[in-house]
Short mmCIF file of C-alpha atoms in Angstrom, two decimals:
data_model
loop_
_atom_site.label_atom_id
_atom_site.label_comp_id
_atom_site.label_asym_id
_atom_site.label_seq_id
_atom_site.Cartn_x
_atom_site.Cartn_y
_atom_site.Cartn_z
CA MET A 914 0.00 0.00 0.00
CA SER A 915 1.29 3.40 -0.98
CA GLN A 916 1.96 5.89 1.78
CA ASP A 917 0.15 9.19 1.41
CA VAL A 918 -0.78 12.03 3.75
CA ILE A 919 -3.93 10.23 4.83
CA SER A 920 -1.96 7.19 6.02
CA GLU A 921 0.32 9.53 8.01
CA ILE A 922 -2.69 11.21 9.64
CA PHE A 923 -4.12 7.81 10.56
CA LYS A 924 -0.75 6.86 12.12
CA ASP A 925 -0.78 10.05 14.20
CA HIS A 926 -4.36 9.40 15.30
CA GLN A 927 -3.50 5.86 16.34
CA LEU A 928 -0.46 7.09 18.27
CA ALA A 929 -2.61 9.58 20.21
CA ARG A 930 -5.16 6.87 21.07
CA THR A 931 -2.42 4.43 22.11
CA LEU A 932 -0.65 6.97 24.30
CA TYR A 933 -3.93 7.90 25.98
CA GLN A 934 -4.74 4.24 26.65
CA GLY A 935 -1.26 3.85 28.13
CA PHE A 936 -1.80 6.91 30.31
CA LYS A 937 -5.08 5.53 31.65
CA ALA A 938 -3.55 2.10 32.35
CA GLU A 939 -0.39 3.41 34.04
CA THR A 940 -0.33 3.86 37.82
CA ASP A 941 3.18 5.22 38.39
CA ALA A 942 3.12 9.03 38.50
CA ALA A 943 6.50 9.49 36.79
CA SER A 944 5.51 7.17 33.94
CA ARG A 945 2.12 8.88 33.63
CA GLN A 946 3.90 12.25 33.43
CA LYS A 947 6.12 11.05 30.57
CA ILE A 948 3.13 9.67 28.69
CA ALA A 949 1.12 12.86 29.27
CA ASN A 950 4.02 14.99 28.02
CA ASN A 951 4.21 12.80 24.91
CA ILE A 952 0.47 13.16 24.31
CA ILE A 953 0.67 16.94 24.58
CA ARG A 954 3.66 17.15 22.23
CA GLU A 955 2.29 14.72 19.64
CA VAL A 956 -1.16 16.31 19.55
CA LYS A 957 0.22 19.82 19.15
CA VAL A 958 2.69 18.89 16.43
CA HIS A 959 0.04 16.94 14.54
CA ALA A 960 -2.48 19.77 14.82
CA VAL A 961 -0.15 22.45 13.48
CA ALA A 962 1.06 20.25 10.60
CA GLU A 963 -2.47 19.28 9.67
CA GLU A 964 -3.72 22.87 9.81
CA THR A 965 -0.91 24.27 7.69
CA VAL A 966 -0.49 21.48 5.14
CA VAL A 967 -3.72 19.48 4.91
CA TYR A 968 -6.53 21.94 5.60
CA PRO A 969 -5.63 24.19 2.66
CA ALA A 970 -5.89 21.08 0.47
CA PHE A 971 -9.33 20.32 1.95
CA GLU A 972 -10.35 23.81 0.83
CA LYS A 973 -9.03 23.17 -2.66
CA TYR A 974 -10.27 19.63 -3.33
CA LEU A 975 -13.43 19.08 -1.27
CA PRO A 976 -16.70 20.67 -2.41
CA ASP A 977 -17.40 21.79 1.17
CA GLY A 978 -13.70 22.04 2.01
CA LYS A 979 -13.70 25.63 3.22
CA LYS A 980 -16.42 24.85 5.78
CA ILE A 981 -14.68 21.61 6.85
CA ALA A 982 -11.32 23.37 7.24
CA GLU A 983 -12.87 26.19 9.30
CA GLU A 984 -14.70 23.76 11.60
CA SER A 985 -11.61 21.59 11.97
CA ARG A 986 -9.42 24.60 12.79
CA HIS A 987 -11.92 25.63 15.46
CA GLU A 988 -11.88 22.13 16.96
CA HIS A 989 -8.07 22.10 16.90
CA GLU A 990 -7.98 25.48 18.63
CA GLU A 991 -10.06 24.13 21.51
CA ILE A 992 -7.90 21.02 21.81
CA LYS A 993 -4.64 23.04 21.63
CA ASN A 994 -5.93 25.41 24.31
CA ASP A 995 -6.70 22.41 26.53
CA MET A 996 -3.21 21.02 25.90
CA ALA A 997 -1.65 24.41 26.69
CA GLU A 998 -3.41 24.39 30.07
CA LEU A 999 -1.86 20.99 30.81
CA GLU A 1000 1.63 21.86 29.69
CA GLY A 1001 3.95 22.30 32.63
CA LYS A 1002 1.42 20.85 35.07
CA SER A 1003 1.95 17.71 37.04
CA VAL A 1004 -0.20 14.63 36.60
CA THR A 1005 -0.59 14.75 40.37
CA ASP A 1006 -2.38 18.14 40.18
CA SER A 1007 -5.98 17.72 41.25
CA ASP A 1008 -7.50 18.81 37.92
CA PHE A 1009 -4.92 17.34 35.52
CA GLU A 1010 -6.66 14.07 34.71
CA GLU A 1011 -10.06 15.73 34.29
CA LYS A 1012 -8.60 18.28 31.84
CA LEU A 1013 -6.68 15.62 29.93
CA ASN A 1014 -9.80 13.44 29.68
CA LYS A 1015 -11.81 16.40 28.35
CA ALA A 1016 -9.16 17.23 25.75
CA MET A 1017 -8.85 13.62 24.66
CA GLU A 1018 -12.62 13.16 24.38
CA GLU A 1019 -12.72 16.20 22.08
CA LEU A 1020 -9.76 14.86 20.13
CA ILE A 1021 -11.20 11.36 19.76
CA GLU A 1022 -14.48 12.80 18.45
CA HIS A 1023 -12.52 14.96 15.99
CA ILE A 1024 -10.51 11.92 14.89
CA LYS A 1025 -13.68 9.87 14.38
CA VAL A 1026 -15.20 12.48 12.06
CA GLU A 1027 -11.95 12.83 10.12
CA GLU A 1028 -11.41 9.10 9.71
CA GLU A 1029 -15.00 8.12 8.95
CA ASP A 1030 -16.07 11.07 6.80
CA ILE A 1031 -13.58 13.77 5.85
CA LEU A 1032 -10.46 11.78 4.98
CA PRO A 1033 -12.25 9.16 2.83
CA ARG A 1034 -13.92 11.95 0.85
CA PHE A 1035 -10.62 13.80 0.57
CA LYS A 1036 -8.97 10.64 -0.78
CA ASN A 1037 -11.71 10.37 -3.41
CA HIS A 1038 -11.41 14.00 -4.52
CA ALA A 1039 -7.69 14.77 -4.39
CA PRO A 1040 -5.35 13.34 -7.04
CA LYS A 1041 -3.04 10.59 -5.81
CA GLU A 1042 0.02 12.67 -6.72
CA VAL A 1043 -1.27 15.48 -4.51
CA LEU A 1044 -1.84 13.11 -1.59
CA ASN A 1045 1.71 11.77 -1.99
CA LYS A 1046 3.20 15.27 -2.22
CA LEU A 1047 1.21 16.39 0.83
CA ARG A 1048 2.68 13.47 2.78
CA GLU A 1049 6.19 14.79 2.20
CA GLU A 1050 5.14 18.34 3.13
CA TYR A 1051 3.30 17.09 6.22
CA LEU A 1052 6.28 15.06 7.46
CA GLU A 1053 8.64 17.98 6.81
CA LYS A 1054 6.34 20.41 8.64
CA LYS A 1055 6.20 18.10 11.66
CA LYS A 1056 10.03 18.21 11.85
CA GLN A 1057 9.99 22.03 11.82
CA ILE A 1058 7.52 22.53 14.66
CA PRO A 1059 9.14 23.38 17.99
CA THR A 1060 8.34 20.79 20.63
CA LYS A 1061 9.19 22.94 23.63
CA PRO A 1062 7.63 26.29 24.54
CA GLN A 1063 9.58 29.27 23.28
CA PRO A 1064 10.87 31.65 26.02
CA ASP A 1065 9.23 34.69 24.42
CA ASP A 1066 5.87 32.95 23.99
CA PRO A 1067 5.15 29.81 26.01
CA HIS A 1068 2.31 28.82 23.66
CA LYS A 1069 4.15 29.52 20.41
CA LEU A 1070 4.27 25.90 19.35
CA LEU A 1071 0.50 25.85 19.55
CA LYS A 1072 0.21 28.43 16.82
CA GLU A 1073 0.64 27.93 13.12
CA ASN A 1074 4.21 28.61 12.07
#
């Protein structure tokens, strides 16, 4: 099977679900902290790469792409804001798990809509060459996104670069 941007998005989605399952199953606070930090980093990097590389292609190739991209950006903004609240907090903080669960519920719903509706339609409308090219751009963008807060703006990595 050929690798395209959609397969990369599915991989990212599966990683987020797997990390979250690992977080819920783990009992050791230090291990939970590492997993939570990974979730936050992976979700933010994925969101920025998807917003900057994939959503413009939704707008171009899907009949209702502009609406889908706007709604998806709004959903990402909520999830990124939730992740920003968690960044730098300890898993032992009284509200950490509740906030993480809320963010992940929003993310899992977003993933479900993408995987069951948006991405299959995108695959049907966008030329294969475009999907392959977008994969390369998506992977490159993910490498360029800072994974630690910038001193001048602690939420900079949450914003589109």
